[in-house]
Amino acid sequence: MVKEMKKTGAPDEVPEICRTNDTPDRAAEKRVVLLIAILSGFITPFDGSAVNIALPTIGKEFHMDAIALSWVATAYLLSSAVCLVPFGKIADIYGRKKVFLYGIAIFSLASLLMTMVPSTEMLIRVRVLQGIGSAMIFGTGVAILTSVFPPRERGKVLGIYVTAVYLGLSLGPFLGGIMTHYLGWRSIFFVNVPLGFITVLLILWKLKGDWLECKGEKFDLAGSIIYGAAVVATMYGFSILPDIEGAALIAAGFIGIIIFALYEIRVPFPVLDISLLTKNRVFALSNLSALINYSATYAVTFLLSLDLQYTKGFTSQHAGLILVAQPVIQAMISPVAGRLSDRIEPRIVASAGMALTSFGLFLLIFLQETTPIWYLVICLVVLGTGFGFFSSPNTNAIMSAVDKRFYGVASGMNGTMRLLGQMLSMGIAMMIFAVVIGPVQITPEYYPRFVSSLHYAFILFTIFCIIGVFASLVRGKTTPDQHNLPEGCKKL
């Protein structure tokens, strides 16, 4: 059945906008959609976590200092964050399947190019291309799942999807360490190519129809450019702190966000409907909780990977085996947490997860060069448990708080909070490196400074996460599919 939104009191003939497709009723069709989402959800986190474990090896080949090494991860995150919300809106207008398909293809092509990069500059450029493909995947994957599965099943399937993400995170350090050790770091990117090819074939063969609830709307290109420029200024500013230019760019980025919000209020078809943030408390605070959580946790793997390989002398293979503890626990917990969020208020489950994460980060403050591995594994298990209980219930709350026509934007917004949080997390790590260590390679003479930088980072991350617990608790109750439509639109 097609639903249309018309302006109240307007003539009968209005632009063809906000069209909604039927969702598939057959269980077989739902399973196909879930399988494709699982494959796509596995590829990108596998790549990211495998790259983290290979960073020291990449740094040696290209003679990169600590800050340049951080940009291998940050360039990917930055391009993804810039593109996520715009591609979510494009998917709502032109079709989520199309954007999803092109995203998988671009990501796979970029992965192939990564196996051939000859220099640091080219490596970072191709990572930007990978980030764009990732944005197209994550800006639509959750939206497609939410379009297909009804609210009573949403927490369960999102839990399964997040499990696939965590399996990618789990296998990334382990397999990435083995592959880097025996086959070289370029091999970790080649794995994405056949997986991406299989996913593209499944989409073309099995995924019928499309989802485009806002067919006929115009894409807000100007708003997207303002948003992207603000994000780039903010994060590049973080990367060059404590220089005065860094502080100036961060200030310019925040001003850009304000300009973006004021502009979006005025345009008829905004890339991001600001009322979702100003009038929908559940949606706004759930996204804020995600931003805080990822800001406090993403750089943990990056920092611990360097700690294990530099100060403790582990190979990339052994370091990956240790770090796998956290995502394995996350993968085990996430389906349980997803099902719980279908029965228990999602904010309760997510807030409990955030509190556990805070405790795990607090334990990491006390790391030293002589800290035993069993202590580190306990910290990773606590972090994995906390994040497993937070992620899928929080995603369920975000997607259940909006109408179908906003699914692409909501999915993109959720992904943007994740990536902005990850970028902020890496930005904090890069800033601390710049202040405490300086633009030098991490050699034994700098190990004491490196350990001090870990302490500062984990103190800040613990504070962030404690604040996040309160943001999660005060979001209010989640009522599935309750939403705020833009002024002038109503459901018929």
Short mmCIF file of C-alpha atoms in Angstrom, two decimals:
data_model
loop_
_atom_site.label_atom_id
_atom_site.label_comp_id
_atom_site.label_asym_id
_atom_site.label_seq_id
_atom_site.Cartn_x
_atom_site.Cartn_y
_atom_site.Cartn_z
CA MET A 1 0.00 0.00 0.00
CA VAL A 2 1.33 3.42 -0.88
CA LYS A 3 1.17 6.15 1.71
CA GLU A 4 1.45 9.79 0.81
CA MET A 5 1.99 12.88 2.90
CA LYS A 6 0.24 16.05 1.77
CA LYS A 7 0.37 19.51 3.08
CA THR A 8 -2.60 20.30 5.26
CA GLY A 9 -5.19 22.30 3.38
CA ALA A 10 -3.20 22.17 0.11
CA PRO A 11 -4.66 21.25 -3.28
CA ASP A 12 -4.98 17.57 -4.15
CA GLU A 13 -2.12 17.65 -6.65
CA VAL A 14 1.17 17.80 -4.75
CA PRO A 15 4.65 16.55 -5.58
CA GLU A 16 5.05 12.80 -5.30
CA ILE A 17 6.99 12.61 -2.07
CA CYS A 18 7.31 10.36 0.98
CA ARG A 19 6.27 7.17 -0.81
CA THR A 20 6.44 4.04 1.31
CA ASN A 21 6.96 0.53 -0.03
CA ASP A 22 5.36 -2.52 1.49
CA THR A 23 7.74 -4.61 3.55
CA PRO A 24 8.10 -8.28 2.60
CA ASP A 25 5.80 -10.58 4.52
CA ARG A 26 7.40 -13.88 3.67
CA ALA A 27 9.96 -15.23 6.13
CA ALA A 28 12.27 -16.25 3.25
CA GLU A 29 12.51 -12.67 2.00
CA LYS A 30 13.29 -11.42 5.47
CA ARG A 31 16.06 -14.00 5.84
CA VAL A 32 17.65 -12.85 2.57
CA VAL A 33 17.67 -9.23 3.73
CA LEU A 34 19.16 -10.25 7.08
CA LEU A 35 21.86 -12.36 5.40
CA ILE A 36 22.92 -9.49 3.15
CA ALA A 37 22.97 -7.11 6.13
CA ILE A 38 25.09 -9.59 8.11
CA LEU A 39 27.67 -9.89 5.30
CA SER A 40 27.93 -6.13 4.86
CA GLY A 41 28.00 -5.61 8.62
CA PHE A 42 30.95 -7.97 8.87
CA ILE A 43 33.18 -6.54 6.13
CA THR A 44 33.82 -2.98 7.28
CA PRO A 45 34.55 -3.59 10.99
CA PHE A 46 36.79 -6.51 10.01
CA ASP A 47 38.78 -4.15 7.84
CA GLY A 48 39.00 -1.45 10.51
CA SER A 49 40.08 -3.73 13.34
CA ALA A 50 42.58 -5.60 11.15
CA VAL A 51 44.12 -2.27 10.06
CA ASN A 52 44.58 -1.25 13.71
CA ILE A 53 46.63 -4.34 14.44
CA ALA A 54 48.72 -3.79 11.29
CA LEU A 55 49.50 -0.11 11.96
CA PRO A 56 52.98 -0.65 13.42
CA THR A 57 53.96 -2.74 10.38
CA ILE A 58 52.51 -0.11 8.00
CA GLY A 59 54.36 2.60 9.91
CA LYS A 60 57.69 0.80 9.52
CA GLU A 61 57.26 0.32 5.76
CA PHE A 62 56.39 3.98 5.11
CA HIS A 63 58.48 5.49 7.99
CA MET A 64 55.43 7.18 9.55
CA ASP A 65 55.42 9.00 12.90
CA ALA A 66 52.67 8.41 15.50
CA ILE A 67 50.44 11.25 14.25
CA ALA A 68 50.69 10.24 10.57
CA LEU A 69 49.99 6.65 11.61
CA SER A 70 46.81 7.77 13.34
CA TRP A 71 45.63 9.32 10.05
CA VAL A 72 45.47 5.86 8.45
CA ALA A 73 42.46 5.24 10.69
CA THR A 74 41.22 8.83 10.92
CA ALA A 75 41.05 9.48 7.15
CA TYR A 76 38.66 6.53 6.83
CA LEU A 77 36.50 7.70 9.72
CA LEU A 78 36.47 11.32 8.55
CA SER A 79 35.25 10.57 5.02
CA SER A 80 32.62 8.19 6.38
CA ALA A 81 31.28 10.73 8.86
CA VAL A 82 31.07 13.46 6.19
CA CYS A 83 29.03 11.22 3.87
CA LEU A 84 26.77 9.18 6.17
CA VAL A 85 23.82 11.53 6.67
CA PRO A 86 23.81 12.78 3.05
CA PHE A 87 23.85 9.22 1.69
CA GLY A 88 21.12 8.24 4.15
CA LYS A 89 18.94 10.99 2.69
CA ILE A 90 19.88 10.05 -0.89
CA ALA A 91 18.82 6.49 -0.08
CA ASP A 92 15.43 7.68 1.23
CA ILE A 93 14.89 9.60 -2.01
CA TYR A 94 16.37 7.34 -4.70
CA GLY A 95 16.33 3.90 -3.08
CA ARG A 96 18.22 2.25 -0.22
CA LYS A 97 19.06 -0.83 -2.25
CA LYS A 98 20.83 1.26 -4.93
CA VAL A 99 22.96 3.19 -2.45
CA PHE A 100 23.71 0.01 -0.50
CA LEU A 101 24.82 -1.82 -3.65
CA TYR A 102 27.07 1.01 -4.87
CA GLY A 103 28.57 1.30 -1.40
CA ILE A 104 29.59 -2.37 -1.32
CA ALA A 105 31.10 -2.04 -4.81
CA ILE A 106 33.09 1.12 -3.93
CA PHE A 107 34.35 -0.36 -0.67
CA SER A 108 35.50 -3.54 -2.42
CA LEU A 109 37.25 -1.59 -5.20
CA ALA A 110 39.05 0.59 -2.65
CA SER A 111 40.14 -2.54 -0.77
CA LEU A 112 41.66 -3.89 -3.97
CA LEU A 113 43.49 -0.59 -4.53
CA MET A 114 44.89 -0.77 -0.98
CA THR A 115 46.84 -3.87 -1.97
CA MET A 116 48.79 -1.75 -4.49
CA VAL A 117 49.42 1.63 -2.79
CA PRO A 118 53.06 2.78 -3.14
CA SER A 119 53.19 5.66 -0.64
CA THR A 120 51.76 7.19 2.53
CA GLU A 121 49.85 9.84 0.57
CA MET A 122 48.19 7.30 -1.74
CA LEU A 123 47.37 5.02 1.19
CA ILE A 124 45.48 7.78 2.99
CA ARG A 125 43.65 8.82 -0.21
CA VAL A 126 42.41 5.28 -0.82
CA ARG A 127 41.34 5.06 2.82
CA VAL A 128 39.16 8.12 2.13
CA LEU A 129 37.54 6.24 -0.78
CA GLN A 130 36.98 3.24 1.50
CA GLY A 131 35.29 5.55 3.99
CA ILE A 132 32.87 6.83 1.35
CA GLY A 133 31.89 3.25 0.46
CA SER A 134 31.46 2.45 4.15
CA ALA A 135 29.15 5.46 4.58
CA MET A 136 26.92 4.21 1.77
CA ILE A 137 26.74 0.79 3.45
CA PHE A 138 26.07 1.93 7.01
CA GLY A 139 23.77 4.75 5.93
CA THR A 140 21.36 2.18 4.48
CA GLY A 141 21.94 -1.23 6.09
CA VAL A 142 20.14 -0.59 9.37
CA ALA A 143 17.45 1.39 7.52
CA ILE A 144 16.70 -1.60 5.26
CA LEU A 145 16.48 -3.95 8.25
CA THR A 146 14.18 -1.54 10.07
CA SER A 147 12.00 -1.19 6.95
CA VAL A 148 11.59 -4.96 6.60
CA PHE A 149 11.15 -6.13 10.20
CA PRO A 150 8.27 -4.93 12.42
CA PRO A 151 8.94 -3.30 15.82
CA ARG A 152 8.32 -6.52 17.75
CA GLU A 153 11.22 -8.21 15.90
CA ARG A 154 13.48 -5.19 15.52
CA GLY A 155 15.61 -5.62 18.63
CA LYS A 156 16.27 -9.27 17.79
CA VAL A 157 17.44 -8.66 14.20
CA LEU A 158 19.46 -5.59 15.17
CA GLY A 159 21.12 -7.75 17.82
CA ILE A 160 22.00 -10.32 15.14
CA TYR A 161 23.30 -7.57 12.85
CA VAL A 162 25.44 -6.07 15.61
CA THR A 163 26.74 -9.57 16.33
CA ALA A 164 28.01 -9.73 12.74
CA VAL A 165 29.70 -6.38 13.28
CA TYR A 166 31.39 -7.68 16.41
CA LEU A 167 32.43 -10.90 14.69
CA GLY A 168 34.20 -8.69 12.19
CA LEU A 169 35.82 -6.85 15.07
CA SER A 170 36.71 -10.17 16.72
CA LEU A 171 38.27 -11.81 13.68
CA GLY A 172 39.95 -8.60 12.50
CA PRO A 173 42.73 -8.47 15.14
CA PHE A 174 43.18 -12.25 15.20
CA LEU A 175 43.22 -12.96 11.46
CA GLY A 176 44.74 -9.56 10.73
CA GLY A 177 47.64 -10.33 13.04
CA ILE A 178 48.22 -13.74 11.44
CA MET A 179 47.93 -12.38 7.90
CA THR A 180 50.18 -9.40 8.63
CA HIS A 181 52.79 -11.71 10.16
CA TYR A 182 52.82 -14.32 7.37
CA LEU A 183 51.41 -12.60 4.25
CA GLY A 184 52.07 -8.89 4.82
CA TRP A 185 49.68 -6.12 5.80
CA ARG A 186 48.25 -5.72 2.29
CA SER A 187 46.61 -9.14 2.51
CA ILE A 188 44.09 -7.90 5.10
CA PHE A 189 42.54 -5.62 2.47
CA PHE A 190 42.41 -8.29 -0.22
CA VAL A 191 40.03 -10.37 1.94
CA ASN A 192 37.35 -7.70 1.50
CA VAL A 193 37.30 -8.18 -2.27
CA PRO A 194 35.72 -11.68 -2.51
CA LEU A 195 33.38 -10.94 0.42
CA GLY A 196 32.21 -7.77 -1.30
CA PHE A 197 31.77 -9.58 -4.61
CA ILE A 198 29.59 -12.25 -2.96
CA THR A 199 27.46 -9.57 -1.28
CA VAL A 200 26.97 -7.72 -4.60
CA LEU A 201 25.86 -10.95 -6.29
CA LEU A 202 23.37 -11.67 -3.49
CA ILE A 203 21.90 -8.16 -3.76
CA LEU A 204 21.48 -8.40 -7.53
CA TRP A 205 20.14 -11.96 -7.41
CA LYS A 206 17.94 -12.02 -4.31
CA LEU A 207 17.13 -8.52 -3.09
CA LYS A 208 14.00 -7.52 -5.00
CA GLY A 209 12.39 -4.10 -5.02
CA ASP A 210 13.65 -1.07 -3.18
CA TRP A 211 12.78 1.26 -0.33
CA LEU A 212 12.33 4.97 -1.10
CA GLU A 213 9.87 6.65 1.25
CA CYS A 214 10.70 10.16 0.03
CA LYS A 215 10.61 9.75 -3.74
CA GLY A 216 10.36 13.13 -5.46
CA GLU A 217 12.15 15.19 -2.81
CA LYS A 218 15.12 17.32 -3.81
CA PHE A 219 18.50 16.50 -2.31
CA ASP A 220 19.93 19.23 -0.10
CA LEU A 221 23.40 19.58 -1.67
CA ALA A 222 24.22 22.94 -0.08
CA GLY A 223 23.38 21.68 3.41
CA SER A 224 25.49 18.58 2.84
CA ILE A 225 28.49 20.70 1.82
CA ILE A 226 28.16 22.94 4.90
CA TYR A 227 27.89 19.87 7.12
CA GLY A 228 30.90 18.18 5.52
CA ALA A 229 33.07 21.29 5.76
CA ALA A 230 32.21 21.70 9.46
CA VAL A 231 33.10 18.07 10.24
CA VAL A 232 36.38 18.24 8.31
CA ALA A 233 37.41 21.50 10.03
CA THR A 234 36.66 20.11 13.48
CA MET A 235 38.52 16.85 13.07
CA TYR A 236 41.51 18.26 11.19
CA GLY A 237 41.76 20.80 13.98
CA PHE A 238 42.00 17.98 16.51
CA SER A 239 44.78 16.36 14.48
CA ILE A 240 47.10 19.41 14.62
CA LEU A 241 46.56 20.44 18.24
CA PRO A 242 48.12 21.99 20.30
CA ASP A 243 48.99 24.40 17.47
CA ILE A 244 46.90 27.59 17.40
CA GLU A 245 45.68 26.63 13.91
CA GLY A 246 44.10 23.52 15.41
CA ALA A 247 42.08 25.49 17.96
CA ALA A 248 40.99 27.92 15.22
CA LEU A 249 39.79 25.08 12.97
CA ILE A 250 37.85 23.46 15.82
CA ALA A 251 36.13 26.79 16.55
CA ALA A 252 35.34 27.17 12.84
CA GLY A 253 33.90 23.66 12.80
CA PHE A 254 31.52 24.41 15.67
CA ILE A 255 30.43 27.64 13.97
CA GLY A 256 29.85 25.62 10.80
CA ILE A 257 27.56 23.21 12.68
CA ILE A 258 25.50 26.16 13.95
CA ILE A 259 25.26 27.60 10.42
CA PHE A 260 24.23 24.16 9.16
CA ALA A 261 21.43 23.89 11.74
CA LEU A 262 20.11 27.38 10.93
CA TYR A 263 20.21 26.64 7.21
CA GLU A 264 18.42 23.29 7.58
CA ILE A 265 15.51 24.95 9.38
CA ARG A 266 14.85 27.14 6.34
CA VAL A 267 15.06 24.69 3.41
CA PRO A 268 11.95 22.71 2.32
CA PHE A 269 13.75 19.36 2.01
CA PRO A 270 16.64 19.37 4.52
CA VAL A 271 19.30 16.68 4.50
CA LEU A 272 18.72 16.48 8.26
CA ASP A 273 15.35 17.53 9.69
CA ILE A 274 16.39 19.52 12.77
CA SER A 275 13.03 18.82 14.44
CA LEU A 276 14.26 15.25 14.96
CA LEU A 277 16.82 16.67 17.36
CA THR A 278 14.79 19.52 18.89
CA LYS A 279 11.37 17.85 19.27
CA ASN A 280 12.19 14.15 19.61
CA ARG A 281 13.91 13.67 22.95
CA VAL A 282 14.39 9.92 22.64
CA PHE A 283 16.02 10.26 19.21
CA ALA A 284 18.26 13.17 20.25
CA LEU A 285 19.52 11.71 23.53
CA SER A 286 19.94 8.20 22.10
CA ASN A 287 22.22 9.67 19.44
CA LEU A 288 24.06 11.72 22.06
CA SER A 289 24.57 8.54 24.11
CA ALA A 290 26.02 6.80 21.05
CA LEU A 291 28.35 9.74 20.40
CA ILE A 292 29.64 9.69 23.98
CA ASN A 293 30.02 5.91 24.08
CA TYR A 294 32.06 5.70 20.89
CA SER A 295 34.11 8.75 21.87
CA ALA A 296 35.12 6.91 25.02
CA THR A 297 35.81 3.48 23.53
CA TYR A 298 37.01 3.49 19.92
CA ALA A 299 40.65 4.49 20.50
CA VAL A 300 41.03 1.78 23.16
CA THR A 301 41.92 -0.89 20.58
CA PHE A 302 44.30 1.50 18.80
CA LEU A 303 46.08 2.41 22.04
CA LEU A 304 46.25 -1.12 23.41
CA SER A 305 47.52 -2.45 20.06
CA LEU A 306 50.45 -0.01 20.24
CA ASP A 307 51.00 -0.79 23.92
CA LEU A 308 51.15 -4.55 23.37
CA GLN A 309 53.51 -4.32 20.40
CA TYR A 310 55.76 -1.50 21.60
CA THR A 311 56.09 -1.59 25.38
CA LYS A 312 55.34 -5.31 25.88
CA GLY A 313 57.09 -6.60 22.77
CA PHE A 314 54.31 -8.81 21.36
CA THR A 315 54.10 -9.62 17.67
CA SER A 316 51.07 -8.38 15.74
CA GLN A 317 49.72 -11.96 15.76
CA HIS A 318 49.90 -12.30 19.56
CA ALA A 319 48.58 -8.78 20.14
CA GLY A 320 45.58 -9.55 17.93
CA LEU A 321 44.87 -12.73 19.86
CA ILE A 322 44.75 -10.79 23.13
CA LEU A 323 42.61 -7.94 21.79
CA VAL A 324 40.05 -10.37 20.37
CA ALA A 325 38.66 -10.85 23.89
CA GLN A 326 36.59 -7.65 23.77
CA PRO A 327 34.70 -8.11 20.47
CA VAL A 328 34.13 -11.82 21.15
CA ILE A 329 32.30 -10.92 24.36
CA GLN A 330 30.43 -8.18 22.50
CA ALA A 331 29.31 -10.69 19.87
CA MET A 332 28.05 -13.06 22.57
CA ILE A 333 26.18 -10.38 24.51
CA SER A 334 24.65 -8.38 21.65
CA PRO A 335 21.88 -10.84 20.56
CA VAL A 336 20.80 -11.21 24.19
CA ALA A 337 20.75 -7.44 24.65
CA GLY A 338 18.79 -7.00 21.42
CA ARG A 339 16.09 -9.43 22.52
CA LEU A 340 15.97 -7.78 25.95
CA SER A 341 15.32 -4.41 24.31
CA ASP A 342 12.18 -5.87 22.67
CA ARG A 343 10.85 -6.68 26.16
CA ILE A 344 12.50 -4.19 28.51
CA GLU A 345 12.81 -0.43 28.03
CA PRO A 346 15.91 -0.01 25.78
CA ARG A 347 17.28 2.89 27.83
CA ILE A 348 17.55 0.65 30.92
CA VAL A 349 19.56 -2.01 29.08
CA ALA A 350 21.72 0.55 27.27
CA SER A 351 22.41 2.56 30.45
CA ALA A 352 23.52 -0.56 32.32
CA GLY A 353 25.87 -1.31 29.44
CA MET A 354 27.29 2.22 29.55
CA ALA A 355 27.92 1.90 33.29
CA LEU A 356 29.87 -1.35 32.77
CA THR A 357 31.88 0.31 30.03
CA SER A 358 32.79 3.15 32.42
CA PHE A 359 34.09 0.61 34.93
CA GLY A 360 36.19 -1.16 32.28
CA LEU A 361 37.77 2.14 31.21
CA PHE A 362 38.47 3.02 34.84
CA LEU A 363 40.43 -0.22 35.24
CA LEU A 364 42.59 0.66 32.23
CA ILE A 365 43.82 3.85 33.92
CA PHE A 366 46.19 1.73 36.01
CA LEU A 367 48.05 0.08 33.10
CA GLN A 368 51.85 0.03 33.37
CA GLU A 369 54.66 -1.47 31.27
CA THR A 370 54.72 -4.39 33.74
CA THR A 371 50.92 -4.93 33.92
CA PRO A 372 50.16 -8.67 33.53
CA ILE A 373 48.16 -9.81 30.52
CA TRP A 374 45.42 -11.38 32.64
CA TYR A 375 44.58 -7.92 34.02
CA LEU A 376 44.31 -6.50 30.52
CA VAL A 377 42.05 -9.38 29.42
CA ILE A 378 39.73 -8.75 32.39
CA CYS A 379 39.48 -5.09 31.35
CA LEU A 380 38.63 -6.13 27.78
CA VAL A 381 35.95 -8.57 28.97
CA VAL A 382 34.28 -5.86 31.09
CA LEU A 383 34.41 -3.41 28.17
CA GLY A 384 33.00 -6.02 25.77
CA THR A 385 30.13 -6.84 28.12
CA GLY A 386 29.27 -3.19 28.62
CA PHE A 387 29.36 -2.30 24.96
CA GLY A 388 27.41 -5.42 24.01
CA PHE A 389 24.56 -4.36 26.31
CA PHE A 390 24.67 -0.79 25.02
CA SER A 391 24.85 -0.95 21.23
CA SER A 392 21.85 -2.87 19.86
CA PRO A 393 19.32 -1.55 22.46
CA ASN A 394 20.47 2.01 21.74
CA THR A 395 20.16 1.44 17.97
CA ASN A 396 16.69 -0.04 18.53
CA ALA A 397 15.70 3.10 20.46
CA ILE A 398 16.96 5.39 17.68
CA MET A 399 15.22 3.58 14.83
CA SER A 400 11.97 3.07 16.76
CA ALA A 401 11.73 6.78 17.57
CA VAL A 402 11.14 7.94 13.97
CA ASP A 403 8.73 7.44 11.09
CA LYS A 404 9.58 5.26 8.06
CA ARG A 405 10.36 8.25 5.87
CA PHE A 406 13.25 9.10 8.20
CA TYR A 407 14.76 5.59 8.39
CA GLY A 408 17.62 6.40 6.02
CA VAL A 409 18.45 9.66 7.80
CA ALA A 410 18.09 8.01 11.24
CA SER A 411 20.37 5.17 10.16
CA GLY A 412 22.82 7.70 8.78
CA MET A 413 22.58 9.80 11.94
CA ASN A 414 23.23 6.74 14.10
CA GLY A 415 26.22 5.86 11.98
CA THR A 416 27.41 9.46 12.04
CA MET A 417 27.34 9.53 15.83
CA ARG A 418 29.36 6.33 15.81
CA LEU A 419 31.93 7.72 13.38
CA LEU A 420 32.06 11.20 14.93
CA GLY A 421 32.59 9.51 18.27
CA GLN A 422 35.32 7.33 16.80
CA MET A 423 36.95 10.37 15.19
CA LEU A 424 36.75 12.33 18.43
CA SER A 425 38.26 9.35 20.25
CA MET A 426 41.13 9.18 17.76
CA GLY A 427 41.42 12.97 17.87
CA ILE A 428 41.89 12.87 21.63
CA ALA A 429 44.53 10.15 21.25
CA MET A 430 46.32 12.15 18.53
CA MET A 431 46.19 15.34 20.63
CA ILE A 432 47.64 13.55 23.66
CA PHE A 433 50.39 12.03 21.49
CA ALA A 434 51.20 15.47 20.10
CA VAL A 435 51.42 17.04 23.58
CA VAL A 436 53.11 14.21 25.52
CA ILE A 437 55.26 12.44 22.89
CA GLY A 438 55.58 14.86 19.96
CA PRO A 439 55.99 14.11 16.22
CA VAL A 440 58.45 11.22 16.64
CA GLN A 441 58.38 7.47 16.13
CA ILE A 442 57.61 5.47 19.29
CA THR A 443 61.00 4.02 20.25
CA PRO A 444 62.13 2.59 23.66
CA GLU A 445 63.38 5.96 24.88
CA TYR A 446 59.83 7.34 24.51
CA TYR A 447 58.01 4.40 26.17
CA PRO A 448 57.54 6.20 29.54
CA ARG A 449 55.91 9.13 27.73
CA PHE A 450 53.75 6.71 25.76
CA VAL A 451 52.50 5.03 28.94
CA SER A 452 51.73 8.44 30.45
CA SER A 453 49.69 9.29 27.35
CA LEU A 454 47.67 6.10 27.89
CA HIS A 455 46.83 7.19 31.43
CA TYR A 456 45.62 10.63 30.32
CA ALA A 457 43.51 9.10 27.54
CA PHE A 458 41.79 6.54 29.76
CA ILE A 459 41.05 9.15 32.45
CA LEU A 460 39.28 11.34 29.87
CA PHE A 461 37.43 8.37 28.38
CA THR A 462 36.17 7.26 31.80
CA ILE A 463 34.80 10.75 32.50
CA PHE A 464 33.07 10.80 29.10
CA CYS A 465 31.40 7.46 29.72
CA ILE A 466 30.12 8.43 33.18
CA ILE A 467 28.47 11.49 31.61
CA GLY A 468 27.01 9.15 28.96
CA VAL A 469 25.26 7.07 31.62
CA PHE A 470 23.23 10.10 32.69
CA ALA A 471 22.46 11.09 29.08
CA SER A 472 21.19 7.57 28.44
CA LEU A 473 18.99 7.47 31.55
CA VAL A 474 17.21 10.80 30.96
CA ARG A 475 16.24 10.14 27.32
CA GLY A 476 12.73 8.99 28.31
CA LYS A 477 10.70 5.96 27.35
CA THR A 478 10.95 4.55 23.84
CA THR A 479 7.61 4.03 22.11
CA PRO A 480 8.11 2.20 18.79
CA ASP A 481 7.31 4.23 15.71
CA GLN A 482 6.41 7.39 17.62
CA HIS A 483 7.79 10.33 15.71
CA ASN A 484 7.54 14.00 14.86
CA LEU A 485 6.67 14.74 11.25
CA PRO A 486 7.80 17.98 9.66
CA GLU A 487 5.40 20.86 9.74
CA GLY A 488 2.85 20.59 6.96
CA CYS A 489 2.96 16.79 6.63
CA LYS A 490 0.59 14.26 8.10
CA LYS A 491 -0.01 10.55 7.69
CA LEU A 492 -3.10 9.68 5.67
#
